[in-house]
Amino acid sequence: MSWFSKLLLPGRLRTGPTALLPARPDPKTLLAVAQLADPEARTDGDDILAGGSRIQPPVELTADVLAKLGVPDDDGLWACRIAAEGPLPVDFFDKSLAEGIAYRLGGWSLCQGEPLDPAEDAGDPLVYLPAVPEPEEILPVLSEALRHAEAVDAERWPEGELIEGVVHVPVRGGRVADVYAGADVLVTIEEGHRLPPAAQTRWPYLTEIAIARVSPVARTEEQEGEDADLADGPAEGVPDADAAPRPLDAASGTDADTDADTDTDTDAGSDTDAGSDAEDVPSGNDTEGADEVRAALLVRAAVAVTLANALRGIAADSRGFQLAEPADVLPGGYA
């Protein structure tokens, strides 16, 4: 790479979606990851074409280049820039492609100058379906896959009906068609979505599909206040269909902040170095919280995979990368 190209590199990486990886990815591994998002992804010289985007070959970034990008890493990273092959990809697929590659290879993503650790926001597993399933088709599957609800929360879902341990809430108006709730998992069926690359390969004759979003039941209470401000929002207690997947609540860092404050008050008389070391060591509560988040994510992914297998759909993560089994939803699987 010439000196002139090195001068332009930080600006080029900062503007477009980029996957920042801890090690140079093997070309076959990078292609396999891209094919999770677009089964028809293929190599084109040193590049990979996937879903109307071009994944450029990895470039090594030294500490000085990373400093210009605002990325705190002294050991160096490898950058794979994602460039659109013409008009911007549907639903910002180039951005989700960069995040999905980074998520599976244990790295960061960078878009418009903002570095992001995708592992901190796993999002909600999805199921692509050719059409909205009828209640009698999906209820038996969910009755086996979900932990049963004991009763209907009449305040949250006044029109809900408890059927074999699953609360069914028919929704009138908007994109959401049906909502199904177990004890701790919510399945929201949304219709009228454009086809992502994975679905386009499976159903090339369709112009739109339905999506089943698998999220925690507890999160709906926190979203009610936000969704109420939307003019065309869904019924009370139902997540907005067009809202981007939100971070897992248990990963918000609340335990870490509490522990840090407690350590500061307790060790006020200790030396500064000891305090710094204490902050760097994860507490037992943090570890337990991370394990709970991981376990809850696996439960939701298992529901998505079960639904996909039973309804002949496609299980995917929040960024559109296919899931063959629940463990595929965890970060760093291809690292």
Short mmCIF file of C-alpha atoms in Angstrom, two decimals:
data_model
loop_
_atom_site.label_atom_id
_atom_site.label_comp_id
_atom_site.label_asym_id
_atom_site.label_seq_id
_atom_site.Cartn_x
_atom_site.Cartn_y
_atom_site.Cartn_z
CA MET A 1 0.00 0.00 0.00
CA SER A 2 1.42 3.39 -0.98
CA TRP A 3 1.96 6.23 1.49
CA PHE A 4 -0.85 8.19 -0.18
CA SER A 5 -3.27 5.29 0.33
CA LYS A 6 -2.28 5.08 3.99
CA LEU A 7 -3.16 8.75 4.44
CA LEU A 8 -6.61 8.21 2.93
CA LEU A 9 -7.28 4.90 4.73
CA PRO A 10 -8.64 6.26 8.06
CA GLY A 11 -11.15 8.47 6.25
CA ARG A 12 -12.32 5.65 3.98
CA LEU A 13 -12.77 3.26 6.90
CA ARG A 14 -14.51 5.88 9.04
CA THR A 15 -17.22 6.69 6.48
CA GLY A 16 -18.31 3.20 5.42
CA PRO A 17 -19.23 0.13 7.50
CA THR A 18 -16.09 -1.75 8.49
CA ALA A 19 -15.41 -4.93 10.47
CA LEU A 20 -12.37 -4.56 12.74
CA LEU A 21 -10.99 -8.00 13.56
CA PRO A 22 -8.31 -9.14 16.07
CA ALA A 23 -6.62 -11.45 13.53
CA ARG A 24 -6.44 -11.72 9.75
CA PRO A 25 -9.44 -13.87 8.75
CA ASP A 26 -8.93 -16.87 6.54
CA PRO A 27 -10.63 -16.18 3.15
CA LYS A 28 -12.67 -19.40 3.38
CA THR A 29 -13.82 -18.54 6.90
CA LEU A 30 -14.78 -15.02 5.85
CA LEU A 31 -16.77 -16.41 2.91
CA ALA A 32 -18.52 -18.93 5.17
CA VAL A 33 -19.55 -16.14 7.55
CA ALA A 34 -20.81 -14.00 4.66
CA GLN A 35 -22.86 -16.92 3.36
CA LEU A 36 -24.76 -17.02 6.66
CA ALA A 37 -26.21 -13.64 5.69
CA ASP A 38 -26.41 -14.33 1.94
CA PRO A 39 -26.23 -18.00 0.89
CA GLU A 40 -25.29 -16.84 -2.61
CA ALA A 41 -22.27 -14.85 -1.44
CA ARG A 42 -19.24 -15.54 -3.67
CA THR A 43 -15.68 -14.46 -4.19
CA ASP A 44 -14.82 -11.85 -6.83
CA GLY A 45 -11.06 -11.67 -7.03
CA ASP A 46 -9.88 -10.74 -3.54
CA ASP A 47 -13.34 -9.40 -2.60
CA ILE A 48 -16.52 -11.16 -1.52
CA LEU A 49 -19.90 -10.15 -2.96
CA ALA A 50 -22.83 -10.57 -0.55
CA GLY A 51 -26.32 -9.08 -0.69
CA GLY A 52 -25.42 -6.19 -2.98
CA SER A 53 -22.34 -5.33 -0.91
CA ARG A 54 -18.63 -5.91 -1.50
CA ILE A 55 -16.50 -7.16 1.37
CA GLN A 56 -13.00 -5.92 0.66
CA PRO A 57 -9.92 -7.96 1.66
CA PRO A 58 -8.53 -7.38 5.17
CA VAL A 59 -6.02 -4.59 5.70
CA GLU A 60 -3.77 -4.50 8.76
CA LEU A 61 -4.22 -1.39 10.92
CA THR A 62 -1.40 -0.21 13.14
CA ALA A 63 -1.85 1.60 16.45
CA ASP A 64 -1.41 5.06 14.86
CA VAL A 65 -4.18 4.42 12.31
CA LEU A 66 -6.47 3.04 15.04
CA ALA A 67 -5.83 6.19 17.11
CA LYS A 68 -7.06 8.30 14.18
CA LEU A 69 -10.17 6.12 14.02
CA GLY A 70 -10.78 6.52 17.75
CA VAL A 71 -10.43 2.79 18.44
CA PRO A 72 -8.61 1.96 21.72
CA ASP A 73 -6.34 -0.92 20.67
CA ASP A 74 -2.56 -0.88 20.84
CA ASP A 75 -2.00 -4.34 19.34
CA GLY A 76 -3.36 -3.62 15.88
CA LEU A 77 -6.45 -4.91 14.10
CA TRP A 78 -7.44 -6.11 10.64
CA ALA A 79 -10.09 -4.13 8.78
CA CYS A 80 -12.58 -5.48 6.23
CA ARG A 81 -14.43 -2.56 4.64
CA ILE A 82 -17.96 -3.11 3.29
CA ALA A 83 -18.83 -1.14 0.15
CA ALA A 84 -22.25 -1.04 -1.53
CA GLU A 85 -22.34 -2.27 -5.14
CA GLY A 86 -24.53 0.58 -6.39
CA PRO A 87 -27.60 1.88 -4.50
CA LEU A 88 -27.58 1.47 -0.74
CA PRO A 89 -28.52 -2.11 0.25
CA VAL A 90 -32.01 -2.77 1.57
CA ASP A 91 -32.45 -1.99 5.28
CA PHE A 92 -28.78 -0.95 5.63
CA PHE A 93 -27.62 -4.50 4.98
CA ASP A 94 -24.02 -3.31 4.55
CA LYS A 95 -23.98 -2.05 8.16
CA SER A 96 -25.53 -5.23 9.57
CA LEU A 97 -23.09 -7.26 7.45
CA ALA A 98 -20.11 -5.50 9.06
CA GLU A 99 -21.58 -5.99 12.54
CA GLY A 100 -22.39 -9.65 11.89
CA ILE A 101 -18.88 -10.41 10.62
CA ALA A 102 -17.35 -8.68 13.63
CA TYR A 103 -19.75 -10.50 15.98
CA ARG A 104 -18.72 -13.94 14.71
CA LEU A 105 -15.01 -13.22 14.48
CA GLY A 106 -14.66 -11.55 17.88
CA GLY A 107 -14.08 -8.02 16.63
CA TRP A 108 -15.57 -4.54 16.43
CA SER A 109 -17.57 -2.76 13.77
CA LEU A 110 -17.06 0.84 12.69
CA CYS A 111 -19.63 2.99 10.89
CA GLN A 112 -19.58 6.77 10.42
CA GLY A 113 -16.78 7.10 12.94
CA GLU A 114 -18.53 5.20 15.73
CA PRO A 115 -16.84 2.00 16.96
CA LEU A 116 -19.21 -0.66 18.27
CA ASP A 117 -18.67 -3.94 20.06
CA PRO A 118 -21.48 -6.12 18.59
CA ALA A 119 -21.08 -8.66 21.41
CA GLU A 120 -22.61 -6.10 23.79
CA ASP A 121 -25.85 -6.10 21.77
CA ALA A 122 -26.84 -9.57 20.60
CA GLY A 123 -30.38 -8.42 19.80
CA ASP A 124 -33.39 -10.68 19.31
CA PRO A 125 -33.40 -13.91 17.27
CA LEU A 126 -35.72 -13.85 14.26
CA VAL A 127 -37.58 -16.33 12.10
CA TYR A 128 -38.28 -15.49 8.45
CA LEU A 129 -41.60 -16.96 7.31
CA PRO A 130 -43.25 -16.90 3.87
CA ALA A 131 -46.56 -15.82 5.44
CA VAL A 132 -48.14 -15.12 8.83
CA PRO A 133 -48.89 -18.52 10.42
CA GLU A 134 -52.39 -19.26 11.64
CA PRO A 135 -52.78 -19.56 15.43
CA GLU A 136 -53.72 -23.23 15.17
CA GLU A 137 -50.48 -23.81 13.25
CA ILE A 138 -48.05 -22.06 15.58
CA LEU A 139 -49.66 -22.55 19.01
CA PRO A 140 -48.85 -26.29 19.31
CA VAL A 141 -45.20 -25.54 18.47
CA LEU A 142 -44.95 -22.72 21.02
CA SER A 143 -46.72 -24.79 23.66
CA GLU A 144 -43.84 -27.26 23.44
CA ALA A 145 -41.07 -24.66 23.06
CA LEU A 146 -42.01 -22.03 25.68
CA ARG A 147 -42.15 -22.18 29.45
CA HIS A 148 -45.89 -21.96 30.13
CA ALA A 149 -47.59 -18.83 31.40
CA GLU A 150 -49.87 -19.43 34.39
CA ALA A 151 -52.45 -16.76 33.56
CA VAL A 152 -53.20 -13.82 31.28
CA ASP A 153 -52.00 -10.41 32.46
CA ALA A 154 -55.30 -8.64 31.83
CA GLU A 155 -53.80 -5.19 32.38
CA ARG A 156 -51.11 -5.70 29.74
CA TRP A 157 -53.09 -7.84 27.30
CA PRO A 158 -56.84 -7.32 27.86
CA GLU A 159 -57.65 -9.29 24.71
CA GLY A 160 -55.23 -12.11 25.48
CA GLU A 161 -56.37 -15.72 25.65
CA LEU A 162 -54.47 -18.48 27.45
CA ILE A 163 -54.23 -21.57 25.24
CA GLU A 164 -52.16 -24.56 26.41
CA GLY A 165 -49.83 -22.36 28.46
CA VAL A 166 -49.37 -19.70 25.76
CA VAL A 167 -51.06 -16.29 25.79
CA HIS A 168 -52.33 -15.39 22.32
CA VAL A 169 -52.94 -11.70 21.63
CA PRO A 170 -54.50 -10.89 18.24
CA VAL A 171 -53.43 -7.40 17.11
CA ARG A 172 -55.58 -5.25 14.85
CA GLY A 173 -53.87 -2.63 12.71
CA GLY A 174 -50.22 -1.86 12.06
CA ARG A 175 -47.59 -4.33 10.95
CA VAL A 176 -47.90 -6.65 13.96
CA ALA A 177 -50.33 -9.51 13.24
CA ASP A 178 -50.16 -11.69 16.39
CA VAL A 179 -48.36 -11.84 19.71
CA TYR A 180 -47.70 -15.03 21.68
CA ALA A 181 -46.30 -15.00 25.21
CA GLY A 182 -45.00 -17.68 27.51
CA ALA A 183 -43.73 -17.16 31.04
CA ASP A 184 -40.57 -15.33 29.95
CA VAL A 185 -40.44 -15.27 26.13
CA LEU A 186 -42.50 -13.15 23.75
CA VAL A 187 -42.99 -14.04 20.05
CA THR A 188 -44.19 -11.14 17.90
CA ILE A 189 -45.34 -11.92 14.35
CA GLU A 190 -44.80 -9.01 11.97
CA GLU A 191 -45.93 -8.94 8.35
CA GLY A 192 -44.99 -6.93 5.28
CA HIS A 193 -41.19 -7.02 5.52
CA ARG A 194 -38.95 -6.76 2.48
CA LEU A 195 -36.89 -9.84 1.74
CA PRO A 196 -33.38 -10.01 3.24
CA PRO A 197 -30.81 -11.93 1.13
CA ALA A 198 -31.26 -15.19 3.07
CA ALA A 199 -35.02 -15.15 2.49
CA GLN A 200 -34.69 -14.02 -1.13
CA THR A 201 -32.61 -17.10 -1.87
CA ARG A 202 -35.25 -19.39 -0.31
CA TRP A 203 -38.36 -17.63 -1.69
CA PRO A 204 -37.38 -15.72 -4.86
CA TYR A 205 -41.03 -15.54 -5.95
CA LEU A 206 -42.15 -13.50 -2.92
CA THR A 207 -42.13 -9.71 -2.62
CA GLU A 208 -42.51 -9.58 1.17
CA ILE A 209 -42.36 -11.96 4.12
CA ALA A 210 -43.43 -12.28 7.75
CA ILE A 211 -40.98 -12.20 10.64
CA ALA A 212 -41.31 -13.77 14.08
CA ARG A 213 -39.27 -11.80 16.63
CA VAL A 214 -38.32 -13.69 19.82
CA SER A 215 -37.76 -11.31 22.74
CA PRO A 216 -37.97 -11.30 26.55
CA VAL A 217 -41.45 -10.73 28.02
CA ALA A 218 -40.05 -8.45 30.74
CA ARG A 219 -38.75 -5.96 28.16
CA THR A 220 -42.27 -5.04 26.96
CA GLU A 221 -42.98 -3.16 30.18
CA GLU A 222 -39.97 -0.88 29.63
CA GLN A 223 -40.88 -0.27 25.99
CA GLU A 224 -44.50 0.71 26.63
CA GLY A 225 -43.57 4.30 27.47
CA GLU A 226 -41.39 4.64 24.37
CA ASP A 227 -43.88 3.02 22.00
CA ALA A 228 -46.72 5.23 23.26
CA ASP A 229 -45.04 8.22 21.61
CA LEU A 230 -45.22 6.63 18.15
CA ALA A 231 -48.19 7.78 16.09
CA ASP A 232 -48.82 4.43 14.46
CA GLY A 233 -47.54 2.25 17.30
CA PRO A 234 -49.04 -1.19 18.01
CA ALA A 235 -51.41 -2.09 20.80
CA GLU A 236 -50.42 -1.57 24.41
CA GLY A 237 -47.68 -3.90 25.59
CA VAL A 238 -46.70 -4.97 22.07
CA PRO A 239 -43.19 -4.03 20.83
CA ASP A 240 -43.12 -1.74 17.79
CA ALA A 241 -42.59 -3.77 14.64
CA ASP A 242 -40.21 -1.30 13.01
CA ALA A 243 -38.07 -0.68 16.07
CA ALA A 244 -34.48 -1.87 15.88
CA PRO A 245 -33.59 -4.77 18.19
CA ARG A 246 -32.59 -3.42 21.59
CA PRO A 247 -29.69 -4.50 23.85
CA LEU A 248 -30.40 -7.20 26.38
CA ASP A 249 -31.50 -5.60 29.66
CA ALA A 250 -29.24 -7.78 31.77
CA ALA A 251 -26.20 -6.52 29.87
CA SER A 252 -26.75 -2.86 30.73
CA GLY A 253 -23.86 -2.80 33.17
CA THR A 254 -25.93 -1.88 36.23
CA ASP A 255 -24.19 -4.45 38.43
CA ALA A 256 -20.78 -3.24 37.35
CA ASP A 257 -21.63 0.38 38.19
CA THR A 258 -22.99 -0.61 41.59
CA ASP A 259 -19.89 -2.65 42.39
CA ALA A 260 -17.60 0.16 41.30
CA ASP A 261 -19.39 2.64 43.58
CA THR A 262 -19.24 0.21 46.50
CA ASP A 263 -15.52 -0.37 46.02
CA THR A 264 -14.87 3.38 45.93
CA ASP A 265 -16.70 3.98 49.20
CA THR A 266 -15.10 1.01 50.97
CA ASP A 267 -11.52 1.51 49.79
CA ALA A 268 -11.33 5.28 50.03
CA GLY A 269 -8.19 5.02 52.14
CA SER A 270 -6.35 2.58 49.87
CA ASP A 271 -3.69 3.57 47.35
CA THR A 272 -4.66 4.51 43.76
CA ASP A 273 -3.02 1.50 42.10
CA ALA A 274 -4.92 -0.95 44.24
CA GLY A 275 -8.18 0.80 43.42
CA SER A 276 -7.45 0.65 39.68
CA ASP A 277 -6.64 -3.03 39.82
CA ALA A 278 -9.86 -3.70 41.70
CA GLU A 279 -11.89 -1.98 39.00
CA ASP A 280 -10.30 -4.11 36.29
CA VAL A 281 -11.25 -7.37 37.99
CA PRO A 282 -14.81 -8.49 37.13
CA SER A 283 -16.98 -9.11 40.17
CA GLY A 284 -18.90 -12.29 40.85
CA ASN A 285 -22.17 -10.46 40.15
CA ASP A 286 -20.87 -9.39 36.71
CA THR A 287 -19.95 -12.96 35.84
CA GLU A 288 -23.30 -14.27 37.01
CA GLY A 289 -25.09 -11.55 35.04
CA ALA A 290 -23.18 -12.41 31.88
CA ASP A 291 -24.03 -16.10 32.32
CA GLU A 292 -27.71 -15.24 32.74
CA VAL A 293 -27.69 -13.12 29.58
CA ARG A 294 -25.99 -15.91 27.66
CA ALA A 295 -28.46 -18.52 28.96
CA ALA A 296 -31.48 -16.33 28.15
CA LEU A 297 -30.16 -15.66 24.64
CA LEU A 298 -29.71 -19.40 24.05
CA VAL A 299 -33.28 -20.04 25.21
CA ARG A 300 -34.66 -17.51 22.74
CA ALA A 301 -32.46 -18.84 19.95
CA ALA A 302 -33.73 -22.36 20.66
CA VAL A 303 -37.31 -21.09 20.27
CA ALA A 304 -36.39 -19.45 16.95
CA VAL A 305 -34.73 -22.61 15.61
CA THR A 306 -37.71 -24.72 16.73
CA LEU A 307 -40.17 -22.39 15.00
CA ALA A 308 -38.09 -22.34 11.82
CA ASN A 309 -37.92 -26.11 11.67
CA ALA A 310 -41.63 -26.58 12.37
CA LEU A 311 -42.91 -23.84 10.05
CA ARG A 312 -40.31 -24.30 7.29
CA GLY A 313 -38.85 -20.89 7.92
CA ILE A 314 -35.34 -19.51 8.41
CA ALA A 315 -33.92 -18.82 11.88
CA ALA A 316 -31.59 -15.82 12.00
CA ASP A 317 -30.00 -13.46 14.48
CA SER A 318 -30.94 -9.79 14.73
CA ARG A 319 -28.53 -8.92 11.89
CA GLY A 320 -29.91 -11.47 9.45
CA PHE A 321 -27.25 -14.19 9.81
CA GLN A 322 -28.77 -17.67 9.70
CA LEU A 323 -28.84 -19.93 12.76
CA ALA A 324 -28.55 -23.68 12.23
CA GLU A 325 -28.57 -24.36 15.98
CA PRO A 326 -29.06 -22.21 19.10
CA ALA A 327 -25.32 -21.97 19.88
CA ASP A 328 -24.81 -20.12 16.58
CA VAL A 329 -26.29 -17.02 18.20
CA LEU A 330 -23.33 -16.60 20.60
CA PRO A 331 -20.48 -14.21 19.70
CA GLY A 332 -17.06 -15.35 18.50
CA GLY A 333 -18.25 -18.63 17.00
CA TYR A 334 -15.88 -18.37 14.01
CA ALA A 335 -12.98 -16.67 15.80
#
